[in-house]
Coordinates of C-alpha atoms and ligand atoms in Angstrom, one line a residue:
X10 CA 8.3 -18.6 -15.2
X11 CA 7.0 -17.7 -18.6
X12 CA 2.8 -18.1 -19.3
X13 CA 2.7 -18.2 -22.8
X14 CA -0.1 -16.6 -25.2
X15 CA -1.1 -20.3 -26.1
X16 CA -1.6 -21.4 -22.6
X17 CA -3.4 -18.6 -21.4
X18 CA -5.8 -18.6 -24.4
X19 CA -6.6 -22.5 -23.8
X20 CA -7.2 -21.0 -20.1
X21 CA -10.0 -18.6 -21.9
X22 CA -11.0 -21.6 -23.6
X23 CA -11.5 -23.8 -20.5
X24 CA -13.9 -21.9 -19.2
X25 CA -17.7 -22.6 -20.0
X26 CA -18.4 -19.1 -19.1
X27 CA -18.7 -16.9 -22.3
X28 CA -19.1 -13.5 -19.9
X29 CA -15.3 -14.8 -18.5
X30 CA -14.3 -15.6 -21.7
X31 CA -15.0 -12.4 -22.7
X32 CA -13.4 -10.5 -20.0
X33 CA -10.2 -12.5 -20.2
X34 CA -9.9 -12.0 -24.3
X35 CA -10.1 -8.3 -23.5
X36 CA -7.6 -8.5 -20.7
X37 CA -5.0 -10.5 -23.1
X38 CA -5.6 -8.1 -26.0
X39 CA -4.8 -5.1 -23.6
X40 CA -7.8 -4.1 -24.0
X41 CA -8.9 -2.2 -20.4
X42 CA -12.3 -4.0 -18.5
X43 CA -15.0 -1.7 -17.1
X44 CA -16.4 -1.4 -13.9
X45 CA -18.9 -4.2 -14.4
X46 CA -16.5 -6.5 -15.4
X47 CA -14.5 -6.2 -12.8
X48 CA -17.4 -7.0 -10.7
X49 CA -18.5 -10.3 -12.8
X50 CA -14.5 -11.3 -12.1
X51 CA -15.4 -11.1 -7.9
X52 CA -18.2 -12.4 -8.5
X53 CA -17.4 -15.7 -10.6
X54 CA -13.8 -16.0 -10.9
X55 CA -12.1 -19.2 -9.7
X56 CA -9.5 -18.7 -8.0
X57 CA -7.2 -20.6 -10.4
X58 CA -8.6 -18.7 -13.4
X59 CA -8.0 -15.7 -12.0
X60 CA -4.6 -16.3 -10.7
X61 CA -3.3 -17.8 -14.1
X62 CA -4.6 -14.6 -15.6
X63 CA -3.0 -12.2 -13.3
X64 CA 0.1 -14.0 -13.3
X65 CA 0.3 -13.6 -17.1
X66 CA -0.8 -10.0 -17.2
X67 CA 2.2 -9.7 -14.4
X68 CA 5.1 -11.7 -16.4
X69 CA 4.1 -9.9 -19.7
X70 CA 4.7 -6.8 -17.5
X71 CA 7.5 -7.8 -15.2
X72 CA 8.7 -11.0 -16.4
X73 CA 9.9 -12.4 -12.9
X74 CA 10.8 -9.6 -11.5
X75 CA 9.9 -9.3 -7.4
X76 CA 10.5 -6.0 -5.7
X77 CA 11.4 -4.9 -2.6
X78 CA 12.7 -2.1 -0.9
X79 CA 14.7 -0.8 2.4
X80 CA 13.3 1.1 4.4
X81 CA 12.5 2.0 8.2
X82 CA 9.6 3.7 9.6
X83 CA 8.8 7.0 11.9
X84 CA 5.8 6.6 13.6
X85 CA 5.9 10.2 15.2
X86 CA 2.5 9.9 17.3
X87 CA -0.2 6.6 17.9
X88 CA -2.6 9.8 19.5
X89 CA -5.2 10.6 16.8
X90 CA -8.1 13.0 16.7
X91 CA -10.1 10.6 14.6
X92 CA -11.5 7.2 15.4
X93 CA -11.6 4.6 12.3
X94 CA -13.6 1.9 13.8
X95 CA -10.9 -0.5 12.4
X96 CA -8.0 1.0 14.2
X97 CA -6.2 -1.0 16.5
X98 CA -3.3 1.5 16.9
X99 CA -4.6 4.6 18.0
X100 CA -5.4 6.1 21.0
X101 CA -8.2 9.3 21.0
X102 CA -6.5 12.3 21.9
X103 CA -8.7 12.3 25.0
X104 CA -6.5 9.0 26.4
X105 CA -3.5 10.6 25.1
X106 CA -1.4 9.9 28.1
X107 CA -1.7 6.1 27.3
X108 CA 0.1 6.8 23.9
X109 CA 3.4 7.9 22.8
X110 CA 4.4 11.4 20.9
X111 CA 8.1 11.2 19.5
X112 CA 10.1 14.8 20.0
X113 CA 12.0 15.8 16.3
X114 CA 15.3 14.7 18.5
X115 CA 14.0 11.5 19.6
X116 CA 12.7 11.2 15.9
X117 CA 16.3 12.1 14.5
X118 CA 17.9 9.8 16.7
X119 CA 15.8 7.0 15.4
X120 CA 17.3 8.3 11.9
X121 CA 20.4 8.6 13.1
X122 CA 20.5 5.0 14.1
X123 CA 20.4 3.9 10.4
X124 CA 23.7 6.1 9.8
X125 CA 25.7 3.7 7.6
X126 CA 23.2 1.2 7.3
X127 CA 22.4 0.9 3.2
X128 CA 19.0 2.0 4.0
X129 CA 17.4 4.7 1.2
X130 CA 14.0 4.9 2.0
X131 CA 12.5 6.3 5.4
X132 CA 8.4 5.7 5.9
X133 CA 6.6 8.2 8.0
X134 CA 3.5 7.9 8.9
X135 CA 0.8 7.9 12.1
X136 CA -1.8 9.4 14.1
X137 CA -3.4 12.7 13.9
X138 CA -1.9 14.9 16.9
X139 CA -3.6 18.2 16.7
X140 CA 0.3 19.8 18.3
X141 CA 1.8 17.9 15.9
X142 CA 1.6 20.8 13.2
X143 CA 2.8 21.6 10.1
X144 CA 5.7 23.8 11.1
X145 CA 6.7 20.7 13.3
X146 CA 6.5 18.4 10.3
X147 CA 8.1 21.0 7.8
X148 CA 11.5 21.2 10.7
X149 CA 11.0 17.5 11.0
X150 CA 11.8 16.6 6.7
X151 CA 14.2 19.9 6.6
X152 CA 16.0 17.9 9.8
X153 CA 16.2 14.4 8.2
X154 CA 17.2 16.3 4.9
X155 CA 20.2 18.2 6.1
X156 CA 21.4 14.9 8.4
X157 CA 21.3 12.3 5.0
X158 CA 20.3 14.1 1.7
X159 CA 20.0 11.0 -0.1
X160 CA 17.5 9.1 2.0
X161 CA 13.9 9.0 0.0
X162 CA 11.5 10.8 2.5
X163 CA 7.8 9.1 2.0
X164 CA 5.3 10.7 4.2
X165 CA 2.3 11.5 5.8
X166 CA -1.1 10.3 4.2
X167 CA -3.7 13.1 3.5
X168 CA -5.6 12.3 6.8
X169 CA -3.0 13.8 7.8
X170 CA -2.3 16.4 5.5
X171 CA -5.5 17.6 5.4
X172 CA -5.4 17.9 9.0
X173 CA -2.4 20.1 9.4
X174 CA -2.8 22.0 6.2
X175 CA -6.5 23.2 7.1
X176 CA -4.7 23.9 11.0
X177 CA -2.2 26.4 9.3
X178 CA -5.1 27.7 6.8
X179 CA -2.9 27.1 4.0
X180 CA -4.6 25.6 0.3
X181 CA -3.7 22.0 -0.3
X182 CA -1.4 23.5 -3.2
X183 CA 0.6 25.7 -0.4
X184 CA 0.9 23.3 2.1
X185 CA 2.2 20.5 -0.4
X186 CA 4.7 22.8 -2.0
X187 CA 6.3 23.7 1.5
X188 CA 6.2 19.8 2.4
X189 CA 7.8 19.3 -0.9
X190 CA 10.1 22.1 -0.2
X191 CA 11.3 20.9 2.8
X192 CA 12.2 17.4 1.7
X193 CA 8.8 15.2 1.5
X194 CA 9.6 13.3 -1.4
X195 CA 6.5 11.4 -1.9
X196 CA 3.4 10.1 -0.5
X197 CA 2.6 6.7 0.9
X198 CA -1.2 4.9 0.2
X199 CA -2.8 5.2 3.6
X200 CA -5.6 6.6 4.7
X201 CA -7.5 5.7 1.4
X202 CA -9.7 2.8 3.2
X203 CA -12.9 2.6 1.5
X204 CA -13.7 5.6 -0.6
X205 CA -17.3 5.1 -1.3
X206 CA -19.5 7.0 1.5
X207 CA -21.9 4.3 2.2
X208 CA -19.0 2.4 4.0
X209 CA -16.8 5.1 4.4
X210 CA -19.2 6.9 6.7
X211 CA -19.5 3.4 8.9
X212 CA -16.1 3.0 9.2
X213 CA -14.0 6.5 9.3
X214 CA -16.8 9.3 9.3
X215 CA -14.5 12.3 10.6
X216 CA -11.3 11.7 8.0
X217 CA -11.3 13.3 5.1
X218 CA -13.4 12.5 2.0
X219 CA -12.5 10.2 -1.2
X220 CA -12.6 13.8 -3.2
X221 CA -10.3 15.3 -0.4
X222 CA -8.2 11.9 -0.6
X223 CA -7.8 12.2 -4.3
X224 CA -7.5 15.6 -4.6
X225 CA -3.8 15.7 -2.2
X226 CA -2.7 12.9 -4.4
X227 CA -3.3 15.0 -7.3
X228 CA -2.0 18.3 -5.9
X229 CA 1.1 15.9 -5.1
X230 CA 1.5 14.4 -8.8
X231 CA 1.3 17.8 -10.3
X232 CA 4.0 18.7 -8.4
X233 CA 6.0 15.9 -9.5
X234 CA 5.8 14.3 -6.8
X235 CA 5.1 10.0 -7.0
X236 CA 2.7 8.4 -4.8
X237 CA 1.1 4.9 -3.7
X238 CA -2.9 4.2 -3.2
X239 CA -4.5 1.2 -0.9
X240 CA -7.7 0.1 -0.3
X241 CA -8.9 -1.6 3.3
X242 CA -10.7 -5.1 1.9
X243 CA -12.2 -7.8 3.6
X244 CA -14.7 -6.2 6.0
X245 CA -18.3 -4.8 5.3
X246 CA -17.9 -3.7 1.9
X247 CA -19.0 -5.2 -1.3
X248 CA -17.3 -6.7 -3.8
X249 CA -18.5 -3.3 -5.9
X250 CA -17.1 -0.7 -3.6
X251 CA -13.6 -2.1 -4.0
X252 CA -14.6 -2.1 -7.6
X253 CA -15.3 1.9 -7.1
X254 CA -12.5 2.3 -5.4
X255 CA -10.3 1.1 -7.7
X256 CA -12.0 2.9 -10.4
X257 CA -11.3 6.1 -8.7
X258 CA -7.9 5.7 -8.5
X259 CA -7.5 4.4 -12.4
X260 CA -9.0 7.5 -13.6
X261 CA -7.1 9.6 -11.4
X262 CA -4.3 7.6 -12.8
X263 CA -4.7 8.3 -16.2
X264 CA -4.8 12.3 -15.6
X265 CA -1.5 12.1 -13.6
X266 CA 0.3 9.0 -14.0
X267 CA 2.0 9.6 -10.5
X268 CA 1.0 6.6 -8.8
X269 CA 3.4 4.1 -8.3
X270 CA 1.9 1.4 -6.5
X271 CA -1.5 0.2 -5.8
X272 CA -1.6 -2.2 -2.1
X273 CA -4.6 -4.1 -1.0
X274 CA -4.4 -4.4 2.7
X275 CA -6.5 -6.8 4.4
X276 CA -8.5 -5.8 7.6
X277 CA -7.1 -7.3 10.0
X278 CA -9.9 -7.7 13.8
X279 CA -8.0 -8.0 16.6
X280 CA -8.6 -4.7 19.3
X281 CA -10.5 -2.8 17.2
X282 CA -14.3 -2.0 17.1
X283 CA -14.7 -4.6 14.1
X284 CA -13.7 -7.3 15.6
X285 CA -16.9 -9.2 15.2
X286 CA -15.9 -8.7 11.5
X287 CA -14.9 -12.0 10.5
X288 CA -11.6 -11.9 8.5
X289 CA -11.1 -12.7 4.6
X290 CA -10.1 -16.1 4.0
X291 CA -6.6 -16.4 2.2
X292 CA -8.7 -17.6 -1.0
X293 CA -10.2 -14.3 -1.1
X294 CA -6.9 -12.6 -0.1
X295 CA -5.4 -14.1 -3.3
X296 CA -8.6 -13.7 -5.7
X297 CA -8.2 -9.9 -4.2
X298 CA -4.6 -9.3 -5.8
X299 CA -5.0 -10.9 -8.7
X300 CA -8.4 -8.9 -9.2
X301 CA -6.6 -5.8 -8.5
X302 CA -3.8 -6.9 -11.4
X303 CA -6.2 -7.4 -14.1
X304 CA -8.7 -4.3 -12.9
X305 CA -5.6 -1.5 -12.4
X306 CA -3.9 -1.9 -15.8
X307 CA -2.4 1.5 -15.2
X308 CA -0.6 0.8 -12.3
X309 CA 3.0 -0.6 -12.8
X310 CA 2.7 -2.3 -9.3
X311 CA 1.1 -4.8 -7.2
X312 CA 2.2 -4.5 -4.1
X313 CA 1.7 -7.3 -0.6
X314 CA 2.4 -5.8 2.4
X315 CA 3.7 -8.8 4.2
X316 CA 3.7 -7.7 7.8
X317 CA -0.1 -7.5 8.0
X318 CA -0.2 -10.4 5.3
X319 CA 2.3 -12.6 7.0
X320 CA 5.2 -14.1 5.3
X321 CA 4.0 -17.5 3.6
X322 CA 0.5 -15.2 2.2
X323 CA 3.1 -12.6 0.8
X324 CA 5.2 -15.2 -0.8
X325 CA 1.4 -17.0 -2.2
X326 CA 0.5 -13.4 -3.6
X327 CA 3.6 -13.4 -6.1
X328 CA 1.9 -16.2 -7.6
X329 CA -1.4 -14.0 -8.6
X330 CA -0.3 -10.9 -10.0
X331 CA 1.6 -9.2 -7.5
X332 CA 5.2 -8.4 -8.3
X333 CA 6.7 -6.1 -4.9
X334 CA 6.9 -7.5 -2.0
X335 CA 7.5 -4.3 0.3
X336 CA 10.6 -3.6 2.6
X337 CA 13.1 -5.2 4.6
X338 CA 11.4 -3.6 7.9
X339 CA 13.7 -4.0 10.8
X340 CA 11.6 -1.2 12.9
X341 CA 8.8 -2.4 14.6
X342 CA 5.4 -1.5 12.3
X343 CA 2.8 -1.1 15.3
X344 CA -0.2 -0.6 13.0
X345 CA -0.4 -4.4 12.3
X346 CA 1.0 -5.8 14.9
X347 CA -1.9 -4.3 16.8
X348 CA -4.6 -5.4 14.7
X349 CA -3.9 -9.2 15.1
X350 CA -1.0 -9.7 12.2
X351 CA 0.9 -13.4 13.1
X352 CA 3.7 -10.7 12.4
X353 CA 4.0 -9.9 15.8
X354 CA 7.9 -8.5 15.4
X355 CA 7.8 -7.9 11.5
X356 CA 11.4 -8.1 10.8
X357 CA 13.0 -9.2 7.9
X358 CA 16.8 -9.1 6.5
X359 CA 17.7 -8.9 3.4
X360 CA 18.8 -12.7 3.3
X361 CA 15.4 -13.4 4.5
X362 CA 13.0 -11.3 1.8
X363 CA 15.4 -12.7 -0.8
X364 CA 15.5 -16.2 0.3
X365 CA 11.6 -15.8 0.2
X366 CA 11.5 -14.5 -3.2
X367 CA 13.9 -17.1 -4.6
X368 CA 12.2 -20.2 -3.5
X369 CA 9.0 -19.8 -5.7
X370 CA 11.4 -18.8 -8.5
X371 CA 11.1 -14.7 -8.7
X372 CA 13.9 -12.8 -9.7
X373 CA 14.7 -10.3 -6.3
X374 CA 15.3 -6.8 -7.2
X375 CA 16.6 -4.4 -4.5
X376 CA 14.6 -1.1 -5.5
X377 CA 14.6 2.8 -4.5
X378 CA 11.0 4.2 -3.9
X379 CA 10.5 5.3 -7.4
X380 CA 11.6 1.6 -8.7
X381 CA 14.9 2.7 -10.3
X382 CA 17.0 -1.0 -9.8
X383 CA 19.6 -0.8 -7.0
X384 CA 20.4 -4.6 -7.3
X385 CA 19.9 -8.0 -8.8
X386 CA 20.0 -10.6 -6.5
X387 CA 19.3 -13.3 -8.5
X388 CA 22.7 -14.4 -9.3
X389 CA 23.9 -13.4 -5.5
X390 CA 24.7 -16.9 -4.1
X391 CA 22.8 -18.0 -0.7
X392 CA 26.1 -17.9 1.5
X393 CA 26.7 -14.2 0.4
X394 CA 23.0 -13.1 1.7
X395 CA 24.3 -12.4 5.6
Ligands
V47_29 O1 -4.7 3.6 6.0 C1 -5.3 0.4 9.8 C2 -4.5 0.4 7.5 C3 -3.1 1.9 6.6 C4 -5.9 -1.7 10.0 O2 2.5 3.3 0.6 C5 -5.3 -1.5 8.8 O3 4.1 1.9 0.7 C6 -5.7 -3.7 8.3 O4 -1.1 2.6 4.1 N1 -6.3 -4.0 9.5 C7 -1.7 2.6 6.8 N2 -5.2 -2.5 7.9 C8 -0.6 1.8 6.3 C9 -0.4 2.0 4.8 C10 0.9 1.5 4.1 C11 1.6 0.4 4.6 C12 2.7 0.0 4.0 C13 3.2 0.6 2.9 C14 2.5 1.7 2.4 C15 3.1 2.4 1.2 C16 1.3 2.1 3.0 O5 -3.2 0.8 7.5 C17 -4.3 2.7 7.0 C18 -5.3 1.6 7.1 O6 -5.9 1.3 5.8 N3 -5.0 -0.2 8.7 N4 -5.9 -0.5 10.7 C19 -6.4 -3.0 10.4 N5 -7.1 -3.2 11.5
SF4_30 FE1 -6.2 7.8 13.3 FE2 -5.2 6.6 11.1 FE3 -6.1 5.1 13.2 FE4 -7.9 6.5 11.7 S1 -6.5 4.7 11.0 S2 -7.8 6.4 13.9 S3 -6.7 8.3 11.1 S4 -4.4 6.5 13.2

């Protein structure tokens, strides 16, 4: 689509705002913004303004290139020890019988039903079930490994990590190497939430820590190992905390440079213990990626997860900053169907996500986890997308 350097500095321009103006000459000369800026941007930045900057900073990075990926999900257990007041999918190990624990056959026969199909990632992730322990996991990734070799294993967030590691008294380093060993390819961006305390501990007390958080993504990226981050938006926290949050993870960043992807999810209230949490408006939704664009100018990736976002919200985001657009999920993803999502079946072919992609005129680039280009549908006409 092309924002050029002249059109984005008469954007500076327009605004009468000289602490903007400031903030967006930094941004254009690469410069990085601290955490105060990124504040002043949440706090004053019009939506327009801070979409055309985003999208700039995005085409200078990506030109029109749109990702996504495909990819199925394992959700092994919906029984958790914990109880995130925002959690619509779990059921307290104390109501266990009302929820579902999957068998490593039963979860190698939902693999098994993707034999063939041009699938290359698989996503696992769910509640924590204190029998669900790291041996169990460790014979679950050598299982998937030895049935496809090929398929990218992304796993297990370090709520759950932490969990099972401490349960087998290994070190964070021990456990991940045997994960690793095994077949755990990398590490998806749940369980991240909130990091500062003074929401964290209203909204997830028992789950492990920011440090603790941080800390298995490190352990991870020293091991070579790539991960994602997210952050929960749109609840009780202040504009700041996100800016914490996101601070966090940019320093972590530049020590490691494993993260791939960083994925604002919006809360979502339906069945959960916020749901007299109104929900962000899709004004703030948008102002919330393209915020996260200009603020994480480390992170290659952007990232709307459109079954919580909904389709027409994920197609708005590419439009202010973001430039992935997730997976062509044909499993059922409870988590946000749960929580109220309009996605109440979030499927979506290949024809569909591209189709999507094409009509505000992105380039759709079929990706493996770690981005390397599997294809370029641009040029694929509409009657070959089956
Ligand atoms: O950590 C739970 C979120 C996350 C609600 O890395 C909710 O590629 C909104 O992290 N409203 C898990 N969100 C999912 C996740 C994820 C999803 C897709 C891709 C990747 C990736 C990671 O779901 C949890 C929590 O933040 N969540 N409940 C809710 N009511
Ligand atoms: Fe358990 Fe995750 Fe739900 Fe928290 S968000 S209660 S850790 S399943």
């Amino acid at each position: 689509m092309g924002t050029n350097k002249a059109a984005i500095v008469s954007l500076v321009e327009a605004t009468k705002d000289k602490e903007l103006q400031q903030i967006a000459n930094k941004i254009i000369n690469k410069e990085r913004i601290p955490f105060d800026d990124g504040v002043l941007l949440f706090e004053k930045g019009s939506l327009s303004w801070l979409g055309t900057l985003a999208n700039y900073v995005r085409e200078q990075k990506h030109g029109d290139k749109t990702y996504f990926n495909k990819n199925f999900h394992i959700e092994p257990t919906n029984v958790c020890v914990f109880s995130c007041k925002f959690c619509s999918y779990s059921k307290l190990y104390a109501n266990r019988e009302e929820g579902w624990e999957l068998s490593i056959e039963q979860m190698m026969h939902i693999v098994k039903s993707y034999d063939g199909k041009p699938v290359t990632e698989v996503h696992i992730v769910g509640g924590v079930h204190p029998k669900m322990n790291l041996n169990f996991f460790l014979e679950l990734l050598q299982a998937i490994k030895a049935h496809r070799p090929d398929l990218h294993i992304k796993g297990f967030t370090p709520v759950e990590l932490d969990y099972m590691f401490k349960k087998a008294k290994v070190t964070t380093e021990e456990g991940m190497k045997l994960a690793h060993a095994a077949g755990l390819d990398s590490l998806p961006g749940g369980g991240a939430e909130i990091f500062h305390p003074e929401i964290r501990q209203q909204i997830c007390e028992d789950k492990v820590d920011a440090d603790g958080w941080l800390h298995i993504h490190k352990v991870a990226h020293n091991l070579g190992m790539h991960s994602n981050a997210t952050l929960l938006y749109g609840h009780i926290e202040k504009y700041w905390h996100r800016i914490d949050h996101m601070e966090r993870l940019r320093q972590l960043q530049d020590q490691t440079g494993g993260f791939n992807t960083f994925i604002p999810l919006k809360f979502r209230n339906q069945d959960n213990d916020m749901s007299h949490v109104a929900e962000s408006t899709t004004i703030e939704d948008m102002r919330m990626y393209a915020i996260s664009r200009l603020y994480m100018d480390n992170f290659a990736h952007i990232k709307a997860y459109w079954p919580m976002l909904g389709r027409q919200n994920a197609q708005l985001t590419l439009s202010f900053g973001v430039n992935d657009i997730d997976g062509t999920i044909d499993d059922s993803t409870k988590i946000y169907a749960m929580a109220g999502s309009e996605e109440q079946t979030p499927t979506m072919s290949t024809a569909e996500l591209v189709r999507l992609i094409k009509q505000v005129k992105r380039e759709p680039i079929e990706r493996g986890t770690l981005y390397n280009e599997i294809k370029n549908y641009t040029l694929v006409p509409d009657e070959e997308l089956v």
